[in-house]
XYZ file of C-alpha atoms in Angstrom:
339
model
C 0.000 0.000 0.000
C 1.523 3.460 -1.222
C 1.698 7.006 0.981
C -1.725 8.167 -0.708
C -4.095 4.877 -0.343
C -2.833 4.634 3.635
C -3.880 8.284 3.964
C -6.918 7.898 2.255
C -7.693 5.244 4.094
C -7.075 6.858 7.446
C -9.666 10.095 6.562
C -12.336 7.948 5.853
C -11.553 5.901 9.254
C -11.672 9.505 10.571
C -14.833 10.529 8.890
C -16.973 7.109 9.828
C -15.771 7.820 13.810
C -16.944 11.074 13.751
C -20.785 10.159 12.218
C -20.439 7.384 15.552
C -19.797 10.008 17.899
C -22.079 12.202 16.473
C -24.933 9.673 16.434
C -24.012 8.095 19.629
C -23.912 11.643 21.798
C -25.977 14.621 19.761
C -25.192 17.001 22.049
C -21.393 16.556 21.847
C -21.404 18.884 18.799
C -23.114 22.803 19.092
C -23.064 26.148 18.245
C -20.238 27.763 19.517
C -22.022 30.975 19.204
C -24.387 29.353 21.735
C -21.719 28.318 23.967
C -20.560 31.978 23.828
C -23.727 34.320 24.416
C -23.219 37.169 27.231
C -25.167 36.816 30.219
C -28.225 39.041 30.386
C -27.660 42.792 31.102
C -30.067 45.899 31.873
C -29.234 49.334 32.263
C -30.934 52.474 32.463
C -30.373 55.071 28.747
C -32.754 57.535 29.927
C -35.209 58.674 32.147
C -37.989 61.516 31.815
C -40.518 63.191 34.314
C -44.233 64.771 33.175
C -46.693 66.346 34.883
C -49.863 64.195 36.024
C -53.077 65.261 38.016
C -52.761 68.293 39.448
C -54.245 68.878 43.372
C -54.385 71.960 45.274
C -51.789 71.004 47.867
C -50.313 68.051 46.025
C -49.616 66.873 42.485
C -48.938 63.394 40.380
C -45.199 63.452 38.970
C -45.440 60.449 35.653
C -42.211 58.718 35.602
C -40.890 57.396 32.195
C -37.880 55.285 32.598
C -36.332 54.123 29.207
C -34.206 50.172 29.934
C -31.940 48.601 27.617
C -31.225 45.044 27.630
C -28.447 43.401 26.245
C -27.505 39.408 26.160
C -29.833 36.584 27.579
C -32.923 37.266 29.455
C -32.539 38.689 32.638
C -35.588 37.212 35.169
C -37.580 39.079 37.783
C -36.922 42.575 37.422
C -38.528 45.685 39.211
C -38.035 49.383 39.199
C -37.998 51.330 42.414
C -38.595 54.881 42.234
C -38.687 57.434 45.349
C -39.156 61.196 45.797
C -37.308 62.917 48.225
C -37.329 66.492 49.711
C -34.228 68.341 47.756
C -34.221 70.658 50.899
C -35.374 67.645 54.045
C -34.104 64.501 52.658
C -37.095 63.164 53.672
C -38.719 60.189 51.419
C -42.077 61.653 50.418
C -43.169 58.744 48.164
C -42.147 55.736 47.087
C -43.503 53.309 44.360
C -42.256 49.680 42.468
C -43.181 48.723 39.385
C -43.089 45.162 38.573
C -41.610 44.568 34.998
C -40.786 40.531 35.143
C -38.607 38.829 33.153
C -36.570 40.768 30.630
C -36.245 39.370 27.229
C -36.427 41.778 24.566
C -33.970 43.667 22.308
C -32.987 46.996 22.454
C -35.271 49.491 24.753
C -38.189 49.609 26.303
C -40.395 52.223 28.576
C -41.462 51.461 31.461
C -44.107 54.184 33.710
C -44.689 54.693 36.954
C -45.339 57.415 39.345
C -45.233 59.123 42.451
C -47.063 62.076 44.590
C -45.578 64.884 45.932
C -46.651 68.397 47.849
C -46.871 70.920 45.381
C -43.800 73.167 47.448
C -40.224 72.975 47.168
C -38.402 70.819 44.890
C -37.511 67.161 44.867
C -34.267 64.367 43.688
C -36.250 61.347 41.984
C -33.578 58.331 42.429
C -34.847 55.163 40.182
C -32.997 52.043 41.452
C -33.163 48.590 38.721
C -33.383 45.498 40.555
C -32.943 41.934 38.964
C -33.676 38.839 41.136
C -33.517 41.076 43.898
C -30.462 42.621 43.167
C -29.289 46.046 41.947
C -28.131 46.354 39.031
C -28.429 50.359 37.983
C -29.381 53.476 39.487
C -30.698 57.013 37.978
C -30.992 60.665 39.569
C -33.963 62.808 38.057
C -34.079 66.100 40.053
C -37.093 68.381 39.833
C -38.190 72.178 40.733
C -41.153 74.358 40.064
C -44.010 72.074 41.046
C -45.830 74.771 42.824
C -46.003 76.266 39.369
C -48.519 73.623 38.284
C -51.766 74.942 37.338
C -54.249 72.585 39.329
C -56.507 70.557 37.564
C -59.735 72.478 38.567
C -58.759 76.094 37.668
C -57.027 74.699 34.115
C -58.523 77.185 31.930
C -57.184 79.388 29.052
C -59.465 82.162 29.366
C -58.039 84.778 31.141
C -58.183 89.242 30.800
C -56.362 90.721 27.909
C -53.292 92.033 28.909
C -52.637 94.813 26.302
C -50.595 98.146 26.819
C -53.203 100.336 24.816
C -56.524 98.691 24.792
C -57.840 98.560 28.130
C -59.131 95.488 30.036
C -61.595 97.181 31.894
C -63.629 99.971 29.923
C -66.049 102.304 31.740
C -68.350 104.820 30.416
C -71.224 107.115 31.750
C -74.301 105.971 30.485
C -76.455 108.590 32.307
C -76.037 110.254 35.569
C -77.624 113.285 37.880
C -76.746 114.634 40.849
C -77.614 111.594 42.872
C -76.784 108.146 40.918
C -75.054 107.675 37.762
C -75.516 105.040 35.252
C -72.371 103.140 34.192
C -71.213 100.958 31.148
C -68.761 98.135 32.552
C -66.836 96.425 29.637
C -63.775 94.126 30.143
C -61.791 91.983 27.143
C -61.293 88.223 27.791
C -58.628 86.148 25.451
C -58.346 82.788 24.604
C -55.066 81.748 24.802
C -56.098 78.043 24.324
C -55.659 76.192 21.273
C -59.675 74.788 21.431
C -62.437 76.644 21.894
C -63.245 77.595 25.735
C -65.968 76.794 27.986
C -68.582 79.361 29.756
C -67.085 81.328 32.384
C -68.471 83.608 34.857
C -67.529 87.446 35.144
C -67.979 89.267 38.620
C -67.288 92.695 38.767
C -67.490 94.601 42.384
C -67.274 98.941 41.826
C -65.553 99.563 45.237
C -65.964 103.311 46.370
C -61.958 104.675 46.196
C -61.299 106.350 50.343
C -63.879 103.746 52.218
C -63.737 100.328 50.460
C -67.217 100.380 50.131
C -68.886 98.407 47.515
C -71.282 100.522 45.614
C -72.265 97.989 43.095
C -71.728 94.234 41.624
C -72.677 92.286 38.619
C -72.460 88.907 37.059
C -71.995 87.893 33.797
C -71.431 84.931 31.630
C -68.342 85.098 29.434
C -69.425 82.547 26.497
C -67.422 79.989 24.347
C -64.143 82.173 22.945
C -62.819 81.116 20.080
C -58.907 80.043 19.947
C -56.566 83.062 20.090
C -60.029 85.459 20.011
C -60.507 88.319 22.235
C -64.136 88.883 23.368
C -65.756 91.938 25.361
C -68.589 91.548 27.798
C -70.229 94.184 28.931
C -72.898 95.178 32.161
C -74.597 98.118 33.492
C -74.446 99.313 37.201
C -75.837 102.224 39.224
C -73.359 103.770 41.478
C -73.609 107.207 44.000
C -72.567 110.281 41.813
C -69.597 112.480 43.021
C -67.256 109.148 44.365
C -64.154 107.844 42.154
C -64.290 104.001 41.892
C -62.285 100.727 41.865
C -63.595 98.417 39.010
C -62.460 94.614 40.512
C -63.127 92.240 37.845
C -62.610 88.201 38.593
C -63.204 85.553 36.139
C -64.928 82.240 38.216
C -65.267 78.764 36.617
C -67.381 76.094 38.754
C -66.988 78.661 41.342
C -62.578 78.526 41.188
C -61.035 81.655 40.972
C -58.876 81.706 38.026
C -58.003 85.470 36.912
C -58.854 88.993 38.072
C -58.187 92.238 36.933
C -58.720 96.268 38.200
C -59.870 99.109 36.575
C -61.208 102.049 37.905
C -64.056 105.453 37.625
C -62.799 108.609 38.628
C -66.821 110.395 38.820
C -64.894 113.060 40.950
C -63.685 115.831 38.742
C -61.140 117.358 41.509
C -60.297 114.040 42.423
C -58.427 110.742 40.505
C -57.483 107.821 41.555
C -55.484 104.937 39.597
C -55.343 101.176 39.919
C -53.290 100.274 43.387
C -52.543 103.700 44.284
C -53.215 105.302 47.612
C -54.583 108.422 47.985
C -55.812 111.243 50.640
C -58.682 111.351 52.169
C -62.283 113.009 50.672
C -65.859 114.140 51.678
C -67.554 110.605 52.415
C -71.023 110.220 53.385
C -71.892 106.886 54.018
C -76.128 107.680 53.207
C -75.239 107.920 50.190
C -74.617 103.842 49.582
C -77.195 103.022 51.814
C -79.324 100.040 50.095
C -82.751 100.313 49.974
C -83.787 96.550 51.365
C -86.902 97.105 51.977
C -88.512 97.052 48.699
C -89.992 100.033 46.235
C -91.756 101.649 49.875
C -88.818 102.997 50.604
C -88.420 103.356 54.456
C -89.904 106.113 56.689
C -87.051 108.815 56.260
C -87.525 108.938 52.268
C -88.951 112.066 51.246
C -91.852 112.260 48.820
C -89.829 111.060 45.736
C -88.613 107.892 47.632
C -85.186 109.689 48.130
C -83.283 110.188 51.389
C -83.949 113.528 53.281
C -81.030 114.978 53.579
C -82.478 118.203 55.318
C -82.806 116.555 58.835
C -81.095 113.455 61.108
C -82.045 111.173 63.966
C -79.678 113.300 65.816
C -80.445 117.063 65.555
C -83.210 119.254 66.868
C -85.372 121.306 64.235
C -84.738 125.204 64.407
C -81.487 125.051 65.633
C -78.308 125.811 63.886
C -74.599 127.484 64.698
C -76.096 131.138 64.577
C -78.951 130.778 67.552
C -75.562 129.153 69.493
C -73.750 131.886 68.826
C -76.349 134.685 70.317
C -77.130 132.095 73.179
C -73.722 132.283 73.845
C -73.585 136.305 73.773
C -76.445 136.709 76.214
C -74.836 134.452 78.761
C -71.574 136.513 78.529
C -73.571 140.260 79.080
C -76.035 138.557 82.004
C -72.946 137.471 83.858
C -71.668 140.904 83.427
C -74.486 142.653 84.873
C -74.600 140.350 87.726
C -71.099 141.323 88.964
């Protein structure tokens, strides 16, 4: 037998052992690429926090918290995430999600939240735990929550703020030399994006030296159209002779949710100017007296159903500073004669 039949011979020998092994133990033979496959890993590429419902003392913080995973599946995971005080240190809350085992490729969200006082500011620490172990940790820190608009006065209707056009118009509509009749207008804007829902207007005319309120009105601002300014307008009866605060305040369901000043200077020697303070004036307090008792009127009207101003509970008829006076004189001359 030559060099090439012996060698020949010994690759098929070769060949024929290796189909017996391979038959006789299947598992002898795999994939080394199966052999070599990473063990499971999970990591945290981002993490983002959105406002949720807004309270009036606290408010929902939505957690989004973006894992990666990498290699073979990585079994009973969780995601820890806890809000603390950025001034105390103090936990405020503290919530797990449960995400299970980890299989997938590439990333994957996973939400969850927490609730927090609408005050000071806060450190959000997210902690990934696999099998009860951790395996990454993120820092989220967050300020301005008590800038949150709360959920119930959330509206986008709100007084025009312009430097020429004035939110709150008043003109005289008619007036005497007891009452005057005015014209109330004010300018709403939408500064939604979708069309707005009825509102309610409440305007108080506040008399300028005493604080009294002279008048009020309600009215119903309608729907506003996106980016539209509207004007609504009412009529009140005020005392002549007084200079005015106009307080406007926009209500919906009864929530505060803008207000505005204007004001009505009646008074030609006097003026007066949104949030100014100024010296004292003539005030007579008769004058805003409310007539509660109906169209009778009450038993110090005068024949026309206004107040008489000639006479008070006070005084006696037929007296005045000159019959003092001469009382006065007489007593000084009969004292005179009597020494």
């Amino acid at each position: 037998m030559d060099t090439r039949t012996a060698l020949l011979a010994a690759a098929a020998a070769l060949l024929v052992a290796s189909a017996v092994g391979a038959v006789a133990a299947p598992g002898a033979i795999s994939d080394p690429r199966e052999t070599n496959e990473p063990p499971g890993r999970i990591d945290v590429a981002g993490a983002t926090v959105a406002p949720g419902e807004v309270r009036g003392e606290t408010a929902e913080l939505r957690l989004g918290t973006d894992l990666r995973h990498r290699g073979s599946a990585v079994e009973n995971v969780t995601v820890r995430h806890r809000a603390i005080g950025a001034e105390s240190g103090l936990l405020v809350d503290e919530t797990t999600v449960d995400v299970g085992d980890v299989d997938f490729d590439g990333e994957r969200t996973v939400n969850g939240t927490v609730n927090v006082e609408r005050e000071g500011g806060y450190r959000i620490e997210t902690v990934v735990f696999a099998d009860g172990q951790r395996r990454e940790q993120q820092t989220t820190r967050v300020a301005g929550v008590a800038a949150l608009t709360p959920d119930y006065a959330d509206t986008q209707v709100g007084f025009t703020d312009g430097s020429v056009w004035p939110t709150v118009a008043v003109s005289v509509v008619e007036a005497d030399n007891e009452t005057a009749t005015l014209s109330a207008s004010v300018s709403v804007t939408n500064r939604g994006d979708e069309a707005s829902d009825d509102v309610d207007l409440r305007l108080y005319l506040r008399q300028a030296e005493s604080n009294v309120i002279a008048a009020e009105a309600t009215e119903t601002v309608g729907t506003v159209r996106p980016g539209r300014t509207d004007t609504v307008t009412t009529t009140v009866e005020v005392p002549a002779g007084y200079n005015y605060y106009v307080d406007a305040a926009l209500f919906d369901d009864d929530v505060l949710v803008d207000e505005t000043q204007g004001v009505a200077n009646l008074n030609p020697q006097e003026t007066i100017t949104a949030n100014e303070t100024v010296r004292d004036v003539q005030f007579s307090v008769e004058d805003f007296q409310r007539d509660e008792g109906g169209a009778g009127g009450d038993a110090s009207d005068g024949a026309d159903g206004a107040p008489d101003r000639g006479a008070s509970d006070g005084s006696t008829p037929g007296f005045g500073p000159l019959v003092a006076l001469v009382a006065l004189v007489v007593a000084a001359l009969t004292a005179r004669r009597r020494r």
